[in-house]
């Protein structure tokens, strides 16, 4: 199973970015999927998650500026971030929990590769 993330980049404060993440490689079901970010020297923190039923949850730091959506048929999640701030500068990662894949006997969690976001003031 692989999580392929895209999006991110360098923007000016106040602009928007869109991210996508697709889980592939024989995925049959997936639980909660989401986006996390990591600032230099810190642990990854949750930005937004979404359940398989489409219920979103947002970190207080981004609430009102972020929308997460999900396509269960494609095991894809999207994240739209608006009104970006310099403090949003971080490496962003997608994650999928409780993934059942063909050929696997149980559930597993996966991380995608990170994508850098840089917001300039």
PDB file of C-alpha atoms in Angstrom:
ATOM      1  CA  UNK A   1       0.000   0.000   0.000  1.00  0.00           C
ATOM      2  CA  UNK A   2       1.234   3.472  -0.852  1.00  0.00           C
ATOM      3  CA  UNK A   3      -0.056   6.916  -0.083  1.00  0.00           C
ATOM      4  CA  UNK A   4       0.770   9.309  -2.889  1.00  0.00           C
ATOM      5  CA  UNK A   5       0.515  12.917  -1.828  1.00  0.00           C
ATOM      6  CA  UNK A   6       0.529  15.935  -4.100  1.00  0.00           C
ATOM      7  CA  UNK A   7       0.097  19.634  -3.648  1.00  0.00           C
ATOM      8  CA  UNK A   8       1.894  22.030  -1.400  1.00  0.00           C
ATOM      9  CA  UNK A   9       4.421  24.566  -2.566  1.00  0.00           C
ATOM     10  CA  UNK A  10       5.452  28.148  -1.878  1.00  0.00           C
ATOM     11  CA  UNK A  11       2.816  30.849  -1.581  1.00  0.00           C
ATOM     12  CA  UNK A  12       2.277  34.299  -0.162  1.00  0.00           C
ATOM     13  CA  UNK A  13       0.340  34.862   3.019  1.00  0.00           C
ATOM     14  CA  UNK A  14      -3.370  34.974   2.346  1.00  0.00           C
ATOM     15  CA  UNK A  15      -3.234  32.623  -0.610  1.00  0.00           C
ATOM     16  CA  UNK A  16      -4.645  29.094  -0.849  1.00  0.00           C
ATOM     17  CA  UNK A  17      -3.300  25.632  -1.487  1.00  0.00           C
ATOM     18  CA  UNK A  18      -4.870  22.315  -2.342  1.00  0.00           C
ATOM     19  CA  UNK A  19      -3.496  18.908  -1.449  1.00  0.00           C
ATOM     20  CA  UNK A  20      -4.480  15.433  -2.582  1.00  0.00           C
ATOM     21  CA  UNK A  21      -3.556  12.009  -1.274  1.00  0.00           C
ATOM     22  CA  UNK A  22      -4.448   8.690  -2.843  1.00  0.00           C
ATOM     23  CA  UNK A  23      -4.066   5.327  -1.194  1.00  0.00           C
ATOM     24  CA  UNK A  24      -3.266   2.628  -3.709  1.00  0.00           C
ATOM     25  CA  UNK A  25      -1.819  -0.850  -3.933  1.00  0.00           C
ATOM     26  CA  UNK A  26      -4.709  -3.183  -3.322  1.00  0.00           C
ATOM     27  CA  UNK A  27      -6.581  -1.094  -0.772  1.00  0.00           C
ATOM     28  CA  UNK A  28      -9.951  -2.591   0.048  1.00  0.00           C
ATOM     29  CA  UNK A  29     -11.050  -0.444   2.980  1.00  0.00           C
ATOM     30  CA  UNK A  30      -9.602   2.411   4.966  1.00  0.00           C
ATOM     31  CA  UNK A  31     -10.576   3.969   8.230  1.00  0.00           C
ATOM     32  CA  UNK A  32      -9.809   7.503   9.209  1.00  0.00           C
ATOM     33  CA  UNK A  33      -7.620   9.398   6.745  1.00  0.00           C
ATOM     34  CA  UNK A  34      -6.079  12.745   7.335  1.00  0.00           C
ATOM     35  CA  UNK A  35      -3.406  15.344   7.012  1.00  0.00           C
ATOM     36  CA  UNK A  36      -0.702  16.086   9.530  1.00  0.00           C
ATOM     37  CA  UNK A  37       2.141  18.562   9.553  1.00  0.00           C
ATOM     38  CA  UNK A  38       5.529  18.769  11.114  1.00  0.00           C
ATOM     39  CA  UNK A  39       7.455  21.866  12.061  1.00  0.00           C
ATOM     40  CA  UNK A  40      11.246  21.656  12.352  1.00  0.00           C
ATOM     41  CA  UNK A  41      12.270  19.982  15.580  1.00  0.00           C
ATOM     42  CA  UNK A  42       8.746  18.978  16.563  1.00  0.00           C
ATOM     43  CA  UNK A  43       6.491  15.965  16.281  1.00  0.00           C
ATOM     44  CA  UNK A  44       3.830  15.688  13.651  1.00  0.00           C
ATOM     45  CA  UNK A  45       0.528  17.264  14.573  1.00  0.00           C
ATOM     46  CA  UNK A  46      -2.913  16.684  13.203  1.00  0.00           C
ATOM     47  CA  UNK A  47      -4.311  19.242  10.780  1.00  0.00           C
ATOM     48  CA  UNK A  48      -7.528  17.576   9.660  1.00  0.00           C
ATOM     49  CA  UNK A  49      -8.971  14.089   9.555  1.00  0.00           C
ATOM     50  CA  UNK A  50     -12.034  12.545   7.992  1.00  0.00           C
ATOM     51  CA  UNK A  51     -13.791   9.284   8.755  1.00  0.00           C
ATOM     52  CA  UNK A  52     -14.920   6.776   6.164  1.00  0.00           C
ATOM     53  CA  UNK A  53     -18.393   8.194   6.581  1.00  0.00           C
ATOM     54  CA  UNK A  54     -17.167  11.676   5.750  1.00  0.00           C
ATOM     55  CA  UNK A  55     -17.127  13.258   9.194  1.00  0.00           C
ATOM     56  CA  UNK A  56     -14.335  15.847   9.373  1.00  0.00           C
ATOM     57  CA  UNK A  57     -12.318  16.987  12.345  1.00  0.00           C
ATOM     58  CA  UNK A  58     -10.065  20.023  12.329  1.00  0.00           C
ATOM     59  CA  UNK A  59      -7.292  21.271  14.543  1.00  0.00           C
ATOM     60  CA  UNK A  60      -8.129  24.534  16.287  1.00  0.00           C
ATOM     61  CA  UNK A  61      -5.172  26.190  14.587  1.00  0.00           C
ATOM     62  CA  UNK A  62      -6.705  25.735  11.138  1.00  0.00           C
ATOM     63  CA  UNK A  63     -10.421  25.601  11.863  1.00  0.00           C
ATOM     64  CA  UNK A  64     -12.330  27.886   9.543  1.00  0.00           C
ATOM     65  CA  UNK A  65      -9.489  27.989   7.015  1.00  0.00           C
ATOM     66  CA  UNK A  66      -9.369  24.345   6.000  1.00  0.00           C
ATOM     67  CA  UNK A  67     -11.713  21.889   4.320  1.00  0.00           C
ATOM     68  CA  UNK A  68     -11.060  18.171   4.043  1.00  0.00           C
ATOM     69  CA  UNK A  69     -12.995  15.890   1.719  1.00  0.00           C
ATOM     70  CA  UNK A  70     -12.882  12.242   0.796  1.00  0.00           C
ATOM     71  CA  UNK A  71     -13.666   9.984  -2.157  1.00  0.00           C
ATOM     72  CA  UNK A  72     -14.112   6.476  -0.804  1.00  0.00           C
ATOM     73  CA  UNK A  73     -14.284   4.949  -4.261  1.00  0.00           C
ATOM     74  CA  UNK A  74     -10.770   6.176  -4.998  1.00  0.00           C
ATOM     75  CA  UNK A  75      -9.409   6.141  -1.426  1.00  0.00           C
ATOM     76  CA  UNK A  76      -8.477   9.749  -1.939  1.00  0.00           C
ATOM     77  CA  UNK A  77      -8.587  12.691   0.403  1.00  0.00           C
ATOM     78  CA  UNK A  78      -8.261  16.337  -0.490  1.00  0.00           C
ATOM     79  CA  UNK A  79      -7.338  19.271   1.677  1.00  0.00           C
ATOM     80  CA  UNK A  80      -7.974  22.884   0.841  1.00  0.00           C
ATOM     81  CA  UNK A  81      -6.212  25.487   2.921  1.00  0.00           C
ATOM     82  CA  UNK A  82      -7.161  29.138   2.657  1.00  0.00           C
ATOM     83  CA  UNK A  83      -5.826  32.344   4.095  1.00  0.00           C
ATOM     84  CA  UNK A  84      -2.464  30.740   4.625  1.00  0.00           C
ATOM     85  CA  UNK A  85      -0.170  32.220   7.251  1.00  0.00           C
ATOM     86  CA  UNK A  86       3.604  32.062   7.671  1.00  0.00           C
ATOM     87  CA  UNK A  87       3.037  29.859  10.710  1.00  0.00           C
ATOM     88  CA  UNK A  88       1.491  27.258   8.428  1.00  0.00           C
ATOM     89  CA  UNK A  89       4.946  26.655   6.965  1.00  0.00           C
ATOM     90  CA  UNK A  90       5.724  22.978   7.562  1.00  0.00           C
ATOM     91  CA  UNK A  91       6.018  19.620   5.903  1.00  0.00           C
ATOM     92  CA  UNK A  92       2.573  18.129   5.378  1.00  0.00           C
ATOM     93  CA  UNK A  93       1.883  14.382   5.456  1.00  0.00           C
ATOM     94  CA  UNK A  94      -1.183  12.319   4.706  1.00  0.00           C
ATOM     95  CA  UNK A  95      -2.090   9.294   6.751  1.00  0.00           C
ATOM     96  CA  UNK A  96      -4.479   6.385   6.474  1.00  0.00           C
ATOM     97  CA  UNK A  97      -5.486   4.281   9.456  1.00  0.00           C
ATOM     98  CA  UNK A  98      -6.853   0.764   9.648  1.00  0.00           C
ATOM     99  CA  UNK A  99      -6.230  -0.017   6.016  1.00  0.00           C
ATOM    100  CA  UNK A 100      -7.199  -3.446   4.765  1.00  0.00           C
ATOM    101  CA  UNK A 101      -5.397  -4.466   1.611  1.00  0.00           C
ATOM    102  CA  UNK A 102      -5.607  -7.472  -0.645  1.00  0.00           C
ATOM    103  CA  UNK A 103      -3.300 -10.196   0.511  1.00  0.00           C
ATOM    104  CA  UNK A 104      -3.029  -8.820   4.032  1.00  0.00           C
ATOM    105  CA  UNK A 105      -4.478 -10.584   7.016  1.00  0.00           C
ATOM    106  CA  UNK A 106      -5.086  -7.552   9.186  1.00  0.00           C
ATOM    107  CA  UNK A 107      -5.198  -3.779   9.334  1.00  0.00           C
ATOM    108  CA  UNK A 108      -2.298  -1.399   9.071  1.00  0.00           C
ATOM    109  CA  UNK A 109      -1.574   2.322   9.211  1.00  0.00           C
ATOM    110  CA  UNK A 110       0.342   4.179   6.519  1.00  0.00           C
ATOM    111  CA  UNK A 111       1.997   7.538   5.994  1.00  0.00           C
ATOM    112  CA  UNK A 112       2.503   9.286   2.693  1.00  0.00           C
ATOM    113  CA  UNK A 113       5.619  11.149   1.750  1.00  0.00           C
ATOM    114  CA  UNK A 114       5.823  14.696   3.018  1.00  0.00           C
ATOM    115  CA  UNK A 115       5.149  17.747   0.930  1.00  0.00           C
ATOM    116  CA  UNK A 116       6.668  21.101   1.834  1.00  0.00           C
ATOM    117  CA  UNK A 117       4.514  24.163   2.337  1.00  0.00           C
ATOM    118  CA  UNK A 118       6.223  27.535   2.642  1.00  0.00           C
ATOM    119  CA  UNK A 119       4.188  30.654   3.298  1.00  0.00           C
ATOM    120  CA  UNK A 120       5.929  33.987   2.933  1.00  0.00           C
ATOM    121  CA  UNK A 121       4.724  37.151   4.581  1.00  0.00           C
TER     122      UNK A 121
END
